[in-house]
């Protein structure tokens, strides 16, 4: 069994709630365990937030800025996030120092750290004026069933 | 959608408990920040943030907590977090936030730790 969802978002942070609602509904329908659902929601939220916040420095509004595809093939969730913003390869972003003391703790970079920590098979290409990021979240026996 | 984050503040002695309800993400982190700044500006000796009713928080919320922790430290008061769900606790662990915050399981534990 394979299920698929596709969602197009404007470059406006109010879209994050809609993204979260749609991911939750998809995961409920596909029987994805809570732990995996929350990690996927978090990583998609972080990536889309980054694309909206940094991808359009000229401030232009785009109704079709970000496209999110979520597929479930029974064993894993496969995510594809594309956006029309300025080129950005998250795999080249420096790792945040997560061991720094409070006063030296950096404020940014955690979203991409979550991508690296929770997801597998992360792949980035710049294709046809779009950033295209693919990654997966395997559903395994360590995930409690919903 | 506008009301997906709300707060209840309770004074306990010289301390204060801010209970948050809903979800914290990049679209409403500004409201989260306003509430924490307001609670802190009233000068409690200890500020306890109760996350029992928060089921989701992204790095936008972590950023606000980090700023709050720095301000609390500068003001000579304490910040204690409690009631984190397993998922939020996992996010704290992966971020390295678990070691820089005082985290208690329940509000009662937080009050006890605060000496309130």
Short mmCIF file of C-alpha atoms in Angstrom, two decimals:
data_model
loop_
_atom_site.label_atom_id
_atom_site.label_comp_id
_atom_site.label_asym_id
_atom_site.label_seq_id
_atom_site.Cartn_x
_atom_site.Cartn_y
_atom_site.Cartn_z
CA UNK A 1 0.00 0.00 0.00
CA UNK A 2 1.27 3.43 -0.87
CA UNK A 3 -0.27 6.76 -0.05
CA UNK A 4 0.74 10.21 -1.15
CA UNK A 5 -0.02 13.82 -0.26
CA UNK A 6 1.05 17.01 -2.00
CA UNK A 7 0.72 20.53 -0.63
CA UNK A 8 1.64 23.92 -2.06
CA UNK A 9 2.34 26.78 0.34
CA UNK A 10 2.74 30.55 0.04
CA UNK A 11 5.86 32.19 1.49
CA UNK A 12 3.99 33.27 4.61
CA UNK A 13 4.63 31.83 8.09
CA UNK A 14 0.90 31.53 8.80
CA UNK A 15 1.06 28.57 6.38
CA UNK A 16 2.93 26.53 9.01
CA UNK A 17 -0.28 25.69 10.88
CA UNK A 18 -1.86 24.41 7.64
CA UNK A 19 1.24 22.34 6.91
CA UNK A 20 1.11 20.79 10.39
CA UNK A 21 -2.62 20.06 10.09
CA UNK A 22 -2.20 18.35 6.72
CA UNK A 23 0.82 16.29 7.83
CA UNK A 24 -1.06 15.16 10.94
CA UNK A 25 -4.15 14.18 8.93
CA UNK A 26 -2.02 12.26 6.41
CA UNK A 27 -0.11 10.40 9.13
CA UNK A 28 -3.32 9.52 10.99
CA UNK A 29 -4.82 8.10 7.83
CA UNK A 30 -1.64 6.18 6.95
CA UNK A 31 -1.31 4.80 10.51
CA UNK A 32 2.06 6.43 11.13
CA UNK A 33 3.13 6.14 14.81
CA UNK A 34 3.15 9.36 16.87
CA UNK A 35 6.94 9.52 17.31
CA UNK A 36 7.61 9.40 13.57
CA UNK A 37 4.74 11.80 12.85
CA UNK A 38 6.06 14.39 15.28
CA UNK A 39 9.62 14.17 13.92
CA UNK A 40 8.42 14.50 10.33
CA UNK A 41 6.14 17.41 11.27
CA UNK A 42 9.03 19.12 13.05
CA UNK A 43 11.53 18.71 10.21
CA UNK A 44 9.06 19.83 7.54
CA UNK A 45 8.08 22.82 9.71
CA UNK A 46 11.76 23.79 10.14
CA UNK A 47 12.61 23.45 6.44
CA UNK A 48 9.53 25.33 5.25
CA UNK A 49 10.10 28.03 7.90
CA UNK A 50 13.69 28.46 6.66
CA UNK A 51 12.58 28.61 3.02
CA UNK A 52 9.93 31.24 3.81
CA UNK A 53 12.13 33.28 6.16
CA UNK A 54 15.37 33.36 4.14
CA UNK A 55 14.46 32.33 0.60
CA UNK A 56 12.82 35.56 -0.56
CA UNK A 57 15.01 38.48 0.57
CA UNK A 58 13.22 40.87 -1.81
CA UNK A 59 10.04 40.37 0.22
CA UNK A 60 7.94 39.31 -2.78
CA UNK A 61 4.83 37.26 -2.07
CA UNK A 62 4.63 33.94 -3.88
CA UNK A 63 1.52 31.80 -3.61
CA UNK A 64 3.36 28.72 -4.88
CA UNK A 65 6.67 29.23 -3.05
CA UNK A 66 7.03 25.82 -1.39
CA UNK A 67 5.83 22.41 -2.46
CA UNK A 68 5.77 19.48 -0.03
CA UNK A 69 5.22 15.85 -1.06
CA UNK A 70 4.77 13.14 1.55
CA UNK A 71 4.66 9.48 0.59
CA UNK A 72 4.22 6.41 2.75
CA UNK A 73 5.17 3.05 1.27
CA UNK A 74 4.51 0.90 4.31
CA UNK A 75 8.10 0.88 5.57
CA UNK A 76 9.04 4.52 5.45
CA UNK A 77 7.88 8.05 4.89
CA UNK A 78 9.50 9.82 1.94
CA UNK A 79 9.53 13.60 1.88
CA UNK A 80 10.27 15.97 -1.00
CA UNK A 81 10.43 19.70 -0.29
CA UNK A 82 11.01 22.11 -3.16
CA UNK A 83 11.00 25.90 -3.12
CA UNK A 84 11.57 28.74 -5.56
CA UNK A 85 13.74 30.77 -3.16
CA UNK A 86 17.40 31.68 -3.50
CA UNK A 87 19.76 28.68 -3.75
CA UNK A 88 20.41 27.06 -0.37
CA UNK A 89 21.93 23.65 0.26
CA UNK A 90 21.25 22.74 3.91
CA UNK A 91 23.88 19.99 3.73
CA UNK A 92 26.58 22.65 3.48
CA UNK A 93 25.30 24.54 6.54
CA UNK A 94 27.62 24.37 9.56
CA UNK A 95 26.53 22.23 12.51
CA UNK A 96 25.41 24.28 15.53
CA UNK A 97 27.49 23.84 18.70
CA UNK A 98 24.98 21.94 20.83
CA UNK A 99 27.47 21.61 23.69
CA UNK A 100 28.07 25.34 24.17
CA UNK A 101 27.30 26.91 27.54
CA UNK A 102 24.14 29.00 27.84
CA UNK A 103 25.78 32.36 27.12
CA UNK A 104 27.54 31.08 23.99
CA UNK A 105 24.67 29.03 22.64
CA UNK A 106 23.95 29.91 19.00
CA UNK A 107 20.37 30.85 18.17
CA UNK A 108 20.14 29.33 14.69
CA UNK A 109 20.88 26.14 12.81
CA UNK A 110 18.76 23.77 14.89
CA UNK A 111 16.23 23.05 12.14
CA UNK A 112 18.89 21.55 9.89
CA UNK A 113 20.35 19.75 12.89
CA UNK A 114 16.93 18.07 13.35
CA UNK A 115 16.93 17.10 9.67
CA UNK A 116 20.32 15.43 10.10
CA UNK A 117 19.40 13.84 13.44
CA UNK A 118 15.96 12.44 12.68
CA UNK A 119 15.96 11.74 8.93
CA UNK A 120 17.97 9.50 6.60
CA UNK A 121 19.03 9.65 2.95
CA UNK A 122 19.06 13.44 2.81
CA UNK A 123 19.73 14.61 -0.74
CA UNK A 124 19.80 18.15 -2.16
CA UNK A 125 19.80 19.38 -5.75
CA UNK A 126 19.21 22.78 -7.31
CA UNK A 127 17.03 22.03 -10.30
CA UNK A 128 15.20 24.38 -12.66
CA UNK A 129 15.43 27.37 -10.33
CA UNK A 130 14.20 25.36 -7.34
CA UNK A 131 15.83 24.00 -4.23
CA UNK A 132 14.89 20.32 -4.05
CA UNK A 133 15.43 18.36 -0.87
CA UNK A 134 14.53 14.69 -0.38
CA UNK A 135 14.78 12.63 2.77
CA UNK A 136 13.19 9.68 4.52
CA UNK A 137 12.01 8.54 7.92
CA UNK A 138 11.96 4.78 8.34
CA UNK A 139 9.12 3.40 10.46
CA UNK A 140 10.62 0.67 12.63
CA UNK A 141 9.92 -1.37 15.74
CA UNK A 142 11.25 1.38 17.99
CA UNK A 143 8.28 3.52 16.98
CA UNK A 144 5.33 2.85 19.21
CA UNK A 145 2.16 2.12 17.30
CA UNK A 146 -0.56 4.78 17.44
CA UNK B 1 -5.94 29.08 13.93
CA UNK B 2 -5.13 32.33 15.75
CA UNK B 3 -5.94 30.77 19.12
CA UNK B 4 -3.57 27.84 18.86
CA UNK B 5 -1.46 29.10 21.76
CA UNK B 6 -2.72 30.42 25.10
CA UNK B 7 -1.37 31.01 28.60
CA UNK B 8 -2.39 31.00 32.26
CA UNK B 9 -0.16 32.66 34.84
CA UNK B 10 -0.33 31.80 38.54
CA UNK B 11 1.65 33.49 41.30
CA UNK B 12 3.05 31.20 43.99
CA UNK B 13 4.82 33.13 46.74
CA UNK B 14 7.63 35.11 45.11
CA UNK B 15 7.53 32.85 42.09
CA UNK B 16 5.33 32.53 39.07
CA UNK B 17 4.04 29.63 36.99
CA UNK B 18 3.27 30.23 33.33
CA UNK B 19 1.23 27.37 31.90
CA UNK B 20 1.20 27.30 28.09
CA UNK B 21 -1.39 25.46 26.03
CA UNK B 22 -1.34 24.53 22.36
CA UNK B 23 1.61 24.50 19.96
CA UNK B 24 4.64 26.75 19.43
CA UNK B 25 6.01 27.22 15.92
CA UNK B 26 7.45 29.99 13.75
CA UNK B 27 3.99 31.47 13.12
CA UNK B 28 3.26 32.17 16.80
CA UNK B 29 6.68 32.24 18.49
CA UNK B 30 6.31 36.04 18.73
CA UNK B 31 3.33 35.57 21.06
CA UNK B 32 5.29 33.03 23.12
CA UNK B 33 8.11 35.56 23.44
CA UNK B 34 5.74 38.39 24.47
CA UNK B 35 4.23 36.24 27.22
CA UNK B 36 7.61 35.15 28.57
CA UNK B 37 8.97 38.70 28.52
CA UNK B 38 5.84 39.95 30.33
CA UNK B 39 6.01 37.20 32.96
CA UNK B 40 9.68 37.88 33.53
CA UNK B 41 9.25 41.65 33.74
CA UNK B 42 7.06 41.19 36.81
CA UNK B 43 10.24 40.06 38.57
CA UNK B 44 9.45 36.62 40.01
CA UNK B 45 12.27 34.97 41.96
CA UNK B 46 11.54 31.80 39.99
CA UNK B 47 9.69 31.50 36.71
CA UNK B 48 8.26 28.04 36.07
CA UNK B 49 7.04 27.31 32.55
CA UNK B 50 4.59 24.41 32.51
CA UNK B 51 4.51 22.60 29.14
CA UNK B 52 1.98 19.92 30.15
CA UNK B 53 -0.56 21.24 27.63
CA UNK B 54 1.99 21.91 24.87
CA UNK B 55 2.08 19.05 22.38
CA UNK B 56 4.46 20.53 19.83
CA UNK B 57 7.34 23.02 19.77
CA UNK B 58 9.77 23.82 16.97
CA UNK B 59 13.17 25.54 17.15
CA UNK B 60 11.31 28.88 17.03
CA UNK B 61 10.13 28.08 20.57
CA UNK B 62 13.57 26.87 21.63
CA UNK B 63 15.00 30.19 20.48
CA UNK B 64 12.57 32.08 22.74
CA UNK B 65 13.42 29.81 25.68
CA UNK B 66 17.13 30.39 25.11
CA UNK B 67 16.66 34.18 25.19
CA UNK B 68 14.48 33.86 28.29
CA UNK B 69 17.13 31.76 30.05
CA UNK B 70 19.80 34.37 29.30
CA UNK B 71 17.61 37.21 30.61
CA UNK B 72 16.59 35.25 33.70
CA UNK B 73 20.22 34.55 34.51
CA UNK B 74 21.13 38.23 34.01
CA UNK B 75 18.28 39.24 36.33
CA UNK B 76 19.51 36.86 39.04
CA UNK B 77 16.34 34.77 39.03
CA UNK B 78 15.67 31.15 38.12
CA UNK B 79 13.91 29.48 35.23
CA UNK B 80 12.46 25.98 35.59
CA UNK B 81 10.66 24.01 32.88
CA UNK B 82 8.21 21.20 33.61
CA UNK B 83 5.69 18.88 31.98
CA UNK B 84 7.61 18.27 28.75
CA UNK B 85 6.09 15.58 26.51
CA UNK B 86 8.33 12.72 25.36
CA UNK B 87 8.61 14.32 21.93
CA UNK B 88 9.58 17.75 23.24
CA UNK B 89 12.03 16.09 25.62
CA UNK B 90 13.59 14.33 22.61
CA UNK B 91 13.90 17.66 20.80
CA UNK B 92 15.59 19.15 23.90
CA UNK B 93 17.99 16.20 24.07
CA UNK B 94 18.94 16.42 20.38
CA UNK B 95 19.42 20.20 20.68
CA UNK B 96 21.63 19.91 23.75
CA UNK B 97 19.03 21.99 25.62
CA UNK B 98 18.45 19.36 28.32
CA UNK B 99 21.79 20.19 29.94
CA UNK B 100 21.36 23.98 29.99
CA UNK B 101 17.84 24.06 31.46
CA UNK B 102 16.49 22.92 34.81
CA UNK B 103 13.76 20.45 33.82
CA UNK B 104 11.29 18.79 36.18
CA UNK B 105 8.76 16.09 35.37
CA UNK B 106 5.75 17.73 36.98
CA UNK B 107 4.62 21.12 38.28
CA UNK B 108 4.83 19.74 41.84
CA UNK B 109 8.46 18.72 41.27
CA UNK B 110 9.18 22.17 39.84
CA UNK B 111 7.64 23.93 42.86
CA UNK B 112 9.62 21.67 45.18
CA UNK B 113 12.86 22.33 43.26
CA UNK B 114 12.10 26.06 43.41
CA UNK B 115 11.55 25.86 47.16
CA UNK B 116 8.03 27.30 46.77
#
